[in-house]
Amino acid sequence: MAIPNNYDERVYAGWLGKCIGVRFGAPLENWTYQEIRDHLGELKGYLPLPPGKIFKPDDDTAVPVILLHALKDYGPEVTAEQLGDAWLNYLGDQRNTLWWGGFGISTEQTAYMNLQNGIPAPQSGSAALNGTVLAEQIGGQIFSDIWGLVFPNDPQRAAAYAAKAASVSHDGAGIHGGMFIAALVSAAFEEPSPEELINMAIKTIPVQSEYAQMVNAVIDFYHNNPDDWHAAYQFIAEKYGNYPGIVHIIPNAAVIVMALLYSMGDFSRAIQIANMAGWDTDCNVGNVGAIMGTAVGLKGIDHSWREPINEPWVGASLIGVRNLSDPAATASLITSLGREIAGADTSPDIPRYPFDLPGATHGFQARSHLGTVVALRQLEDQGKSALQVTIRKLKKKGEARVFVPTYLRPERLSSNYYGASFSPKIYPGQMLTADVYLPADAPDQLEAGLYAWDDNLDQGHHAIGSALTPGEWHRLQFPIPALNGICFSEAGIVFRNLGQPWSGSALISNLDWGGGPDFSFDFSKERHEYDGVSQWTFLRGYWRLEKGAYHGSGVGINESYTGDIDWKDHTLTVRMRPLQGEYHLILGRVQGALRSYALGLTPEGLALYKNEHGYRKTESSPFDWQHNQCYDLHLEIRGNTLTGWVGSGPRLKWTDSDAPYLNGQIGVANFSGCHTRFESVACKA
């Protein structure tokens, strides 16, 4: 597979098209064409979000990102069974990410519960097990665009991967739809004609399948009525509008084919037709947006579609640090995987926010005091891709802050019925860096410094400002000190004017942070959020703030996580009080629900575990612990060696020589029938 010369931009255009379509279609989900026309007329652009809100998480984009990480975890030979394991690893237990409409009602929930009960993929999604109606709902189609982006100009291979991924939860037409969509996106890297794309993609699915027959019927109608998509919609509604189930794939796929054929190759027209047709609008318009975005490239997507989504993207997986991102970052993940699989060169040291994709601002925002930030835009200047910050009338002692959100409170989301929750992206102890440039014609009176904002106390932690010499790039650094009880909600740069009022611009490049954490908190400043507690996600159980501490209980293996999945060596210290039950644990190197290490109080005393699709004890030592007593548990992980101890009690040491976990989050846990009070947490690299 050869990587196209314009691969990065075309992938970005395809994923942007997906995000645009989902955002455009989501407010109309489950509306009919008649309802849309009667209440809104011919809708040409986005319906507005509530003021100050960020677009909600949506399964159409959240699940594909999880599948991308599964590909990263397991490699190019990933199997359907491994993709099913990724569901169990990255999805909350019947919460977050998917529509949990009930077993036998929601195709995805049915598949998840099958997986959870030991039925592997592809049996988990098979019609033989779940019935044809449930297996042929729309989910196999809506998550499949990414395979076309990972495998450009290779429709057959893209379709094969889509079939594996779709088989976790679907069968029959549900799999054919995933193959068809992936092939359309893959072929769109070179073929701009929608009809030719359809002709190429249909070759990847069985010619006698119901799905292929539907595609051919819509093509035939188009040839006989090439100027009237409304008539085509009426044909589809009459012929395919009464399929069983909640959201069957066939009528919605017919809308996709119709929108592509009648678009005349125009991105806006394609997504407008798909949206006006109604039914599962966010799914259909998202698929059409991905196909057309890839086909037309960034230049073919009007600015009016792009500007409103230059904001954070929100996911809903168990890994809270990944649930706050942006389209350009996801595009970079896709291209890195595509290049790796193709054996092409990859860039090992890509900064977190490189600003190298045209128009990408990574969701950066601004606010100012005694002046106004009038624009943030991406451009290439001074040999670097950068974010240009344009400031108007910044007075003496005025400040302009340019930042990226690193944590979201619930009130920031337009809605959250997919149950997103977050862990901060940056922590005390880490090094924050950026490059800043001031044009040569600017006055010599400005300084800049990095900062991180603590939303718990509503205060900033700042580096000492550096004077900016006009015409030069400056490397800024801020080693964030160890702190207690913080929640960093933004990180960025503050520009200060020390002289006369100034209007002009500055450039920011390569904002990044890294290194290990050094923080602690006792939960006194945390809040009830997202059905749990601020900064923490959870797999299952009942997690809450109670009497000044973090309490967890439940009927299964109950786990809760925080921190960054990229953390490596650290020492975790947790003060806990076991209240009921026999298993009370702290977690390290958490890579999801199926992969982690644990240290805990157990019936045998103190024990170390490796969770590899289930907990396996590795070391233990007698320790006479008691309920309602307070204990400090320490888990030190260096390389592949774990050391665990409790106060002045026993000390355990174990080296994992069999596929060790080398990175991950931290967490706390207990088992069924247990209740644990977690009083404080400290983590130091």
XYZ file of C-alpha atoms in Angstrom:
685
model
C 0.000 0.000 0.000
C 1.536 3.308 -1.116
C 0.916 6.383 0.996
C -0.317 9.343 -1.110
C 1.766 12.501 -1.120
C -1.127 14.503 0.327
C -2.089 11.818 2.834
C -2.099 14.034 5.949
C -4.362 16.699 4.478
C -6.752 14.211 2.893
C -7.111 12.235 6.121
C -7.714 15.454 7.996
C -10.339 16.450 5.422
C -12.017 13.042 5.719
C -12.118 13.075 9.511
C -13.217 16.716 9.518
C -15.985 15.741 7.117
C -17.043 13.018 9.546
C -17.102 15.453 12.483
C -18.930 18.099 10.440
C -21.565 15.606 9.357
C -22.157 14.329 12.873
C -22.435 17.851 14.243
C -24.765 18.905 11.397
C -26.984 15.857 11.672
C -27.141 15.251 15.418
C -29.887 17.773 16.284
C -32.198 16.122 13.715
C -31.619 12.493 14.681
C -34.780 10.409 14.213
C -36.654 13.261 12.510
C -38.364 12.472 9.218
C -37.942 14.459 6.026
C -41.446 15.831 6.497
C -40.734 17.003 10.050
C -37.499 18.720 9.028
C -39.142 20.468 6.068
C -42.193 21.543 8.087
C -40.241 22.906 11.059
C -36.934 24.101 9.562
C -37.317 24.290 5.794
C -34.365 23.330 3.605
C -31.589 23.308 6.204
C -28.306 24.627 4.786
C -26.074 24.944 7.869
C -25.617 24.041 11.507
C -28.301 24.600 14.070
C -26.736 26.664 16.879
C -25.492 25.173 20.116
C -26.504 26.787 23.411
C -24.239 29.798 24.100
C -20.831 28.847 25.433
C -21.351 25.103 24.990
C -19.092 22.496 23.394
C -20.684 19.881 21.142
C -21.624 16.723 23.001
C -19.881 13.355 22.750
C -21.357 11.171 20.000
C -20.944 7.453 19.375
C -20.329 8.040 15.656
C -16.924 9.560 16.413
C -16.230 8.087 19.879
C -16.260 4.425 18.788
C -13.960 4.918 15.753
C -11.309 6.470 18.011
C -11.498 3.421 20.288
C -11.057 1.163 17.243
C -8.000 3.176 16.207
C -6.440 2.588 19.613
C -7.252 -1.111 19.303
C -5.320 -1.154 16.020
C -2.458 0.614 17.786
C -2.571 -1.898 20.661
C -2.724 -5.106 18.620
C -1.032 -4.148 15.352
C -1.944 -4.688 11.701
C -2.898 -8.344 12.213
C -5.629 -7.415 14.698
C -8.421 -9.995 14.804
C -12.144 -9.658 15.354
C -11.702 -11.250 18.784
C -9.087 -8.651 19.734
C -11.347 -5.846 18.523
C -14.016 -7.288 20.801
C -11.522 -7.253 23.666
C -10.979 -3.560 22.953
C -14.685 -3.008 23.613
C -14.302 -4.621 27.033
C -11.072 -2.738 27.693
C -12.112 0.785 26.727
C -15.894 0.883 27.300
C -17.581 1.362 30.637
C -19.749 -1.538 31.729
C -23.041 -0.625 30.028
C -22.287 3.078 30.341
C -20.541 5.675 28.139
C -19.747 5.656 24.402
C -22.667 3.547 23.087
C -26.449 3.673 23.165
C -27.360 1.308 26.002
C -30.951 0.690 24.988
C -31.264 -2.792 26.441
C -30.223 -6.349 25.666
C -31.952 -7.492 22.499
C -32.864 -3.892 21.633
C -29.517 -2.151 21.240
C -27.277 -4.159 18.911
C -24.166 -2.778 20.582
C -25.317 -3.460 24.148
C -26.258 -6.993 23.160
C -22.792 -7.551 21.684
C -21.067 -6.010 24.720
C -22.957 -8.251 27.130
C -22.163 -11.272 24.960
C -18.467 -10.363 25.079
C -18.648 -9.742 28.798
C -20.077 -13.218 29.327
C -17.338 -14.986 27.428
C -18.815 -15.074 23.917
C -15.983 -13.832 21.663
C -16.218 -11.890 18.429
C -17.408 -12.554 15.776
C -19.924 -14.835 17.497
C -20.826 -11.906 19.779
C -22.417 -10.081 16.844
C -23.618 -12.998 14.762
C -27.128 -13.363 13.393
C -27.020 -17.011 14.430
C -26.856 -15.853 18.058
C -28.694 -12.520 18.046
C -31.107 -12.848 15.118
C -31.015 -11.152 11.732
C -32.978 -8.030 12.674
C -30.648 -7.071 15.515
C -27.523 -7.982 13.530
C -28.494 -5.742 10.599
C -28.981 -2.457 12.406
C -26.874 0.565 11.457
C -23.877 0.339 13.835
C -21.719 -1.782 11.536
C -21.758 1.062 9.043
C -21.376 4.187 11.115
C -18.015 3.350 12.711
C -16.233 2.182 9.536
C -14.973 5.350 7.827
C -11.640 5.118 9.646
C -10.583 1.951 7.851
C -10.717 3.780 4.540
C -8.548 6.532 6.028
C -5.997 4.052 7.406
C -5.830 2.184 4.064
C -5.850 4.821 1.285
C -6.411 3.621 -2.280
C -6.940 0.052 -1.105
C -10.730 -0.500 -0.927
C -10.507 -4.273 -0.576
C -8.188 -4.107 2.421
C -10.175 -1.294 4.018
C -13.337 -3.356 3.583
C -11.689 -6.423 5.123
C -10.760 -4.528 8.283
C -14.215 -2.967 8.438
C -15.726 -6.457 8.245
C -13.654 -7.596 11.231
C -14.603 -4.541 13.268
C -18.294 -4.682 12.345
C -18.498 -8.402 13.147
C -18.020 -7.664 16.848
C -21.621 -6.451 16.958
C -23.197 -7.069 13.520
C -23.712 -9.566 10.749
C -25.137 -9.766 7.214
C -26.061 -6.343 5.880
C -24.568 -4.847 9.035
C -21.138 -6.052 7.939
C -21.709 -5.265 4.255
C -22.470 -1.650 5.181
C -19.197 -1.317 7.061
C -17.282 -2.763 4.116
C -19.051 -0.481 1.640
C -18.386 2.715 3.625
C -14.724 1.857 4.268
C -14.195 1.104 0.584
C -15.839 4.385 -0.446
C -13.490 6.378 1.796
C -10.412 4.451 0.692
C -11.191 4.918 -2.992
C -11.915 8.634 -2.478
C -8.204 9.407 -2.103
C -7.916 9.246 -5.902
C -11.427 9.072 -7.341
C -13.535 12.259 -6.942
C -16.673 11.094 -8.797
C -19.357 9.874 -6.348
C -20.839 7.460 -8.874
C -17.460 5.957 -9.692
C -16.752 5.635 -5.960
C -19.983 3.708 -5.519
C -19.158 1.452 -8.468
C -15.746 0.700 -6.925
C -17.028 0.144 -3.387
C -19.865 -2.200 -4.346
C -17.277 -4.648 -5.663
C -16.193 -5.333 -2.076
C -19.547 -6.842 -1.019
C -21.444 -9.904 -2.300
C -23.202 -9.042 -5.551
C -26.401 -10.903 -4.606
C -26.609 -9.380 -1.123
C -29.615 -7.302 -0.175
C -27.281 -4.366 0.444
C -25.811 -4.523 -3.078
C -29.270 -4.834 -4.598
C -30.376 -1.719 -2.710
C -27.348 0.244 -3.962
C -28.051 -0.778 -7.554
C -31.741 0.142 -7.226
C -30.862 3.658 -6.054
C -28.345 4.016 -8.882
C -30.980 2.970 -11.410
C -33.466 5.478 -10.031
C -30.820 8.212 -10.177
C -30.094 7.487 -13.846
C -33.788 7.849 -14.640
C -34.262 10.934 -12.425
C -30.870 12.670 -12.247
C -32.155 16.107 -11.200
C -34.633 15.372 -8.411
C -33.296 14.012 -5.150
C -36.691 14.594 -3.524
C -38.170 12.024 -5.889
C -35.320 9.679 -5.036
C -36.058 10.096 -1.358
C -39.714 9.278 -1.966
C -38.658 6.141 -3.832
C -36.412 5.116 -0.919
C -39.093 5.844 1.683
C -41.646 3.734 -0.140
C -39.331 0.835 -0.978
C -37.103 0.670 2.104
C -38.784 2.732 4.801
C -40.383 -0.055 6.819
C -37.495 -2.285 7.849
C -37.675 -3.797 11.350
C -35.633 -2.810 14.382
C -34.711 0.531 15.925
C -32.418 1.809 13.121
C -32.027 -0.649 10.266
C -29.030 -0.251 8.012
C -30.741 -0.623 4.610
C -32.924 2.540 4.458
C -30.167 4.665 5.968
C -27.580 3.292 3.554
C -29.945 4.144 0.699
C -29.930 7.760 1.913
C -26.112 7.765 1.801
C -26.057 6.475 -1.776
C -28.711 9.016 -2.781
C -26.824 11.930 -1.208
C -23.590 10.954 -2.945
C -25.213 10.539 -6.368
C -27.159 13.789 -6.258
C -24.328 15.843 -4.749
C -22.673 16.532 -8.117
C -19.382 16.124 -6.264
C -20.087 19.046 -3.945
C -19.390 18.508 -0.232
C -22.029 20.934 1.042
C -24.754 19.623 -1.236
C -23.995 16.024 -0.255
C -24.324 16.544 3.490
C -27.341 18.846 3.060
C -29.236 16.196 1.078
C -28.304 13.470 3.574
C -29.466 15.627 6.479
C -32.762 16.672 4.909
C -33.638 13.023 4.285
C -33.936 12.490 8.022
C -33.880 9.149 9.869
C -30.469 8.489 11.479
C -29.087 11.845 10.450
C -25.867 12.066 12.469
C -24.845 8.609 11.244
C -25.737 9.134 7.596
C -24.393 12.675 7.334
C -21.228 11.642 9.179
C -20.585 8.843 6.674
C -21.291 11.135 3.722
C -19.067 13.841 5.214
C -16.165 11.427 5.600
C -16.477 10.155 2.024
C -16.868 13.579 0.453
C -14.282 15.235 2.680
C -11.708 12.681 1.585
C -12.736 13.082 -2.054
C -12.690 16.892 -2.239
C -9.918 17.617 0.280
C -9.695 20.608 2.583
C -10.176 23.094 -0.248
C -13.522 21.526 -1.086
C -14.941 22.055 2.422
C -16.380 25.533 2.826
C -15.035 27.595 5.726
C -18.543 27.936 7.163
C -18.465 24.227 8.015
C -14.984 24.261 9.511
C -14.985 27.304 11.757
C -17.631 26.093 14.266
C -15.782 22.821 14.869
C -12.390 24.406 15.555
C -13.092 23.481 19.160
C -12.393 20.527 21.414
C -13.658 17.107 20.360
C -15.241 15.009 23.112
C -15.168 11.233 23.428
C -16.592 8.936 26.093
C -14.200 6.029 26.735
C -12.838 4.783 30.071
C -9.548 6.595 29.387
C -10.552 10.077 30.514
C -7.409 11.790 29.228
C -8.329 10.683 25.679
C -11.884 11.998 25.939
C -10.796 15.572 25.298
C -9.039 15.995 21.961
C -9.579 17.677 18.576
C -10.033 16.576 14.937
C -6.453 17.340 13.929
C -5.069 15.160 16.721
C -7.276 12.249 15.637
C -6.175 12.753 12.042
C -2.551 12.519 13.215
C -3.314 9.246 14.994
C -4.851 7.881 11.785
C -1.934 8.905 9.576
C 0.638 7.513 12.016
C -1.152 4.144 11.950
C -1.544 4.237 8.170
C 2.144 4.959 7.664
C 3.233 2.340 10.184
C 1.163 -0.385 8.519
C 2.404 0.679 5.079
C 6.029 0.578 6.267
C 6.459 4.274 5.522
C 8.594 6.648 7.551
C 6.945 8.101 10.643
C 7.894 11.151 12.681
C 8.753 9.938 16.196
C 8.773 13.338 17.905
C 5.554 15.014 16.819
C 4.592 17.664 19.402
C 1.168 17.591 20.973
C -0.047 20.671 19.052
C 2.073 21.096 15.909
C -0.315 23.386 13.916
C 0.860 21.798 10.663
C -2.528 21.003 9.101
C -4.149 23.879 7.169
C -6.787 25.610 9.259
C -6.236 23.416 12.331
C -6.323 25.382 15.587
C -6.654 22.340 17.902
C -9.515 23.894 19.833
C -7.342 26.709 21.187
C -9.199 29.550 22.857
C -8.346 33.013 24.152
C -9.377 35.582 26.716
C -7.875 38.937 27.527
C -7.710 41.797 30.002
C -7.281 45.394 28.787
C -7.300 44.289 25.173
C -8.977 41.922 22.707
C -7.819 38.759 20.963
C -9.601 39.143 17.645
C -8.448 35.987 15.839
C -6.690 32.658 16.220
C -5.702 31.040 12.939
C -3.248 28.507 11.608
C -0.557 29.559 9.149
C 2.971 28.788 8.042
C 5.487 31.543 8.695
C 9.120 31.929 9.673
C 9.786 28.350 8.633
C 7.330 26.935 11.139
C 3.686 26.002 11.131
C 2.134 28.061 13.864
C -0.951 29.479 15.495
C -1.226 33.191 14.761
C -2.647 35.227 17.628
C -4.007 38.612 16.541
C -4.461 41.126 19.357
C -6.105 44.548 19.256
C -5.298 47.460 21.573
C -3.590 45.588 24.363
C -3.043 48.326 26.919
C -0.181 48.748 29.353
C -0.312 45.938 31.952
C -2.848 44.177 29.746
C -2.788 40.427 29.256
C -3.894 38.055 26.496
C -4.149 34.362 27.323
C -4.108 31.747 24.570
C -4.788 28.253 25.820
C -6.105 24.787 25.137
C -8.709 23.224 27.451
C -7.282 20.296 29.431
C -10.379 19.369 31.457
C -14.110 19.960 31.019
C -16.759 20.509 33.667
C -20.201 19.036 32.851
C -21.772 22.438 32.264
C -19.465 22.991 29.267
C -21.117 20.227 27.190
C -24.215 20.815 25.099
C -25.530 17.491 26.454
C -24.013 14.279 27.759
C -26.323 11.329 27.327
C -23.313 9.242 26.268
C -21.829 9.891 29.705
C -18.417 11.355 28.916
C -16.090 11.924 31.853
C -12.544 13.239 31.949
C -9.155 13.131 33.593
C -6.933 16.207 33.147
C -4.450 16.120 30.293
C -1.687 17.883 32.283
C -0.529 17.504 35.888
C 1.862 19.055 38.417
C 5.404 17.817 38.026
C 5.312 17.909 34.231
C 7.289 20.209 31.936
C 5.253 22.603 29.783
C 6.992 23.978 26.651
C 6.215 26.135 23.619
C 7.870 28.244 20.927
C 6.788 31.881 20.521
C 7.644 34.417 17.812
C 7.095 38.168 17.733
C 7.288 39.843 14.270
C 10.285 42.055 13.591
C 8.158 45.206 13.392
C 6.647 44.718 16.876
C 7.739 46.987 19.741
C 10.234 45.758 22.326
C 7.741 45.805 25.217
C 6.079 42.401 25.307
C 6.766 39.344 27.405
C 5.294 35.858 27.449
C 5.101 33.021 29.931
C 3.555 29.587 30.163
C 0.861 28.748 32.671
C -1.599 26.099 33.807
C -4.967 26.996 35.353
C -6.294 25.239 38.442
C -10.072 25.064 38.186
C -10.459 23.812 41.753
C -9.200 27.082 43.240
C -9.729 29.219 40.118
C -6.149 30.386 39.990
C -3.205 30.140 37.632
C 0.276 28.736 38.136
C 2.685 30.745 36.012
C 6.251 30.678 34.805
C 8.220 33.887 35.098
C 7.596 35.919 31.946
C 10.317 36.142 29.305
C 10.950 39.321 27.297
C 10.189 38.814 23.600
C 12.761 40.106 21.152
C 11.044 41.086 17.894
C 12.083 38.963 14.915
C 13.176 35.945 16.983
C 11.725 32.618 18.063
C 11.804 31.971 21.813
C 11.629 28.585 23.573
C 9.513 28.873 26.714
C 9.626 26.288 29.486
C 7.704 25.868 32.716
C 8.503 23.020 35.130
C 5.186 22.861 36.967
C 5.898 22.362 40.683
C 4.432 19.631 42.862
C 0.968 20.699 43.999
C -1.872 19.460 46.160
C -5.581 19.363 45.362
C -5.496 20.790 41.843
C -7.436 20.209 38.626
C -5.766 21.827 35.640
C -8.471 22.881 33.194
C -6.285 24.754 30.699
C -2.661 25.187 29.663
C -1.217 27.906 27.494
C 0.656 31.174 27.149
C -0.007 34.585 28.619
C 1.217 37.640 26.696
C 1.783 40.805 28.738
C 2.273 44.332 27.460
C 4.660 46.472 29.513
C 4.490 49.597 27.339
C 2.162 51.688 25.195
C -1.092 50.244 23.770
C -0.263 47.690 21.090
C -2.089 45.972 18.237
C -0.451 43.193 16.279
C 0.162 39.472 16.181
C 2.374 36.767 17.626
C 2.985 33.142 16.656
C 2.796 30.038 18.856
C 4.325 26.736 17.783
C 4.806 23.333 19.376
C 2.910 23.724 22.626
C 3.589 20.487 24.470
C 4.133 18.913 27.863
C 5.659 15.729 29.144
C 7.426 13.970 31.955
C 6.017 12.306 35.009
C 3.576 13.679 37.571
C 4.125 14.935 41.114
C 0.813 15.658 42.817
C -1.462 14.762 45.681
C -5.040 15.377 46.766
C -7.370 14.405 49.580
C -10.674 14.773 47.657
C -11.719 17.824 49.695
C -11.787 19.968 46.547
C -13.338 17.397 44.227
C -16.963 17.488 43.051
C -19.716 15.115 42.100
C -19.506 14.999 38.284
C -20.515 12.687 35.455
C -22.219 10.195 37.823
C -18.930 9.923 39.694
C -16.235 12.273 40.952
C -14.296 15.004 39.158
C -11.048 13.919 37.477
C -11.950 10.188 37.712
C -13.619 7.776 35.302
C -14.974 4.412 36.384
C -15.659 0.992 34.901
C -18.573 -0.019 37.116
C -19.778 0.303 40.682
C -21.112 3.116 42.811
C -18.438 5.806 43.185
C -19.141 8.929 45.209
C -17.852 11.597 47.567
C -18.947 10.790 51.096
C -17.769 12.349 54.364
C -14.722 13.956 52.783
C -13.407 10.927 50.902
C -13.850 8.872 47.731
C -16.039 5.827 48.314
C -16.457 2.855 46.007
C -18.697 -0.189 46.190
C -20.490 -2.495 43.776
C -21.371 -5.965 42.599
C -18.478 -6.720 40.237
C -14.853 -5.745 39.821
C -15.242 -2.038 40.538
C -12.473 0.189 39.198
C -11.917 3.937 38.935
C -9.055 5.683 37.127
C -7.262 8.987 36.751
C -4.020 10.252 35.219
C -2.482 9.824 31.785
C -2.228 6.484 30.022
C 1.234 7.512 28.753
C 2.756 7.748 32.247
C 5.621 5.339 32.830
C 7.568 5.016 36.109
C 6.003 6.343 39.301
C 5.180 5.661 42.932
C 1.509 5.692 43.891
C 0.505 6.172 47.535
C -3.130 5.833 48.589
C -4.544 6.164 52.082
C -7.540 3.859 52.338
C -9.941 2.514 54.903
C -11.528 -0.893 54.095
C -15.095 -0.779 55.374
C -16.644 -4.003 54.100
C -15.528 -7.000 52.043
C -12.189 -8.687 51.475
C -10.529 -7.008 48.457
C -9.367 -3.364 48.507
C -6.860 -2.347 45.803
C -4.819 0.406 44.239
C -3.918 0.258 40.535
C -0.906 1.186 38.416
C -0.080 1.123 34.711
C -3.802 0.993 33.900
C -4.358 0.550 30.151
C -8.081 -0.028 30.436
C -10.343 -2.521 32.168
C -8.389 -5.587 30.953
C -4.783 -4.471 31.520
C -3.282 -3.156 34.775
C -1.306 -3.991 37.906
C -2.798 -3.951 41.407
C -1.702 -3.972 45.020
C -4.259 -4.679 47.690
C -5.513 -5.908 50.999
C -6.924 -9.403 50.506
C -7.910 -12.465 52.589
C -4.261 -13.612 52.276
C -2.908 -10.297 53.526
C -1.071 -8.027 51.079
C -1.020 -9.128 47.430
C 0.250 -8.025 44.017
C -1.801 -8.793 40.891
C -1.505 -8.580 37.148
C -4.783 -7.952 35.361
C -4.567 -9.551 31.916
C -8.187 -10.077 30.966
C -8.686 -11.049 34.612
C -6.777 -10.670 37.888
C -3.886 -13.092 38.526
C -2.034 -13.019 41.846
C 1.753 -12.773 41.456
C 2.992 -12.256 45.031
C 1.463 -12.163 48.516
C 2.444 -11.964 52.168
C 0.454 -12.401 55.368
C -0.784 -9.154 56.866
C -3.427 -8.926 59.551
C -5.435 -5.942 58.358
C -8.733 -4.932 59.924
C -11.908 -3.255 58.701
C -12.378 0.405 59.651
C -8.618 0.879 60.096
C -6.600 3.308 57.964
C -3.731 2.029 55.779
C -1.214 3.676 53.453
C -0.627 1.473 50.409
C 2.413 2.177 48.230
C 2.951 0.825 44.709
C 6.250 1.657 43.039
C 6.677 0.699 39.379
C 10.067 1.093 37.652
C 10.449 -0.515 34.260
C 9.009 -4.008 34.602
C 9.583 -4.277 38.363
C 6.844 -3.655 40.922
C 7.352 -3.058 44.625
C 4.408 -2.849 46.996
C 4.134 -2.236 50.706
C 1.733 -1.060 53.369
C 2.995 1.256 56.105
C 5.650 -0.611 58.081
C 4.126 -3.952 57.073
C 5.303 -6.518 54.506
C 7.109 -5.549 51.306
C 6.442 -7.356 48.020
C 8.591 -7.267 44.894
C 7.909 -8.825 41.515
C 9.409 -8.497 38.045
C 7.058 -9.028 35.109
C 9.056 -10.801 32.400
C 6.042 -11.763 30.257
C 4.744 -8.857 28.117
C 4.930 -6.233 30.892
C 2.812 -3.103 30.846
C 5.206 -0.173 30.448
C 2.765 2.724 30.682
C -0.656 3.514 32.078
C -2.917 5.436 34.412
C -3.379 5.057 38.144
C -6.538 3.933 39.904
C -8.365 2.380 42.825
C -10.587 -0.687 42.962
C -12.423 -3.272 44.988
C -14.364 -6.448 44.271
C -17.987 -7.495 44.583
C -19.570 -6.808 47.942
C -16.750 -4.519 49.072
C -16.921 -0.925 50.279
C -13.712 1.114 50.481
C -13.057 4.652 51.662
C -10.140 6.201 49.736
C -8.943 9.244 51.676
C -5.958 10.597 49.738
C -3.880 9.923 46.638
C -0.302 10.919 45.794
C 1.640 10.091 42.647
C 5.283 10.967 42.029
C 7.426 10.006 39.060
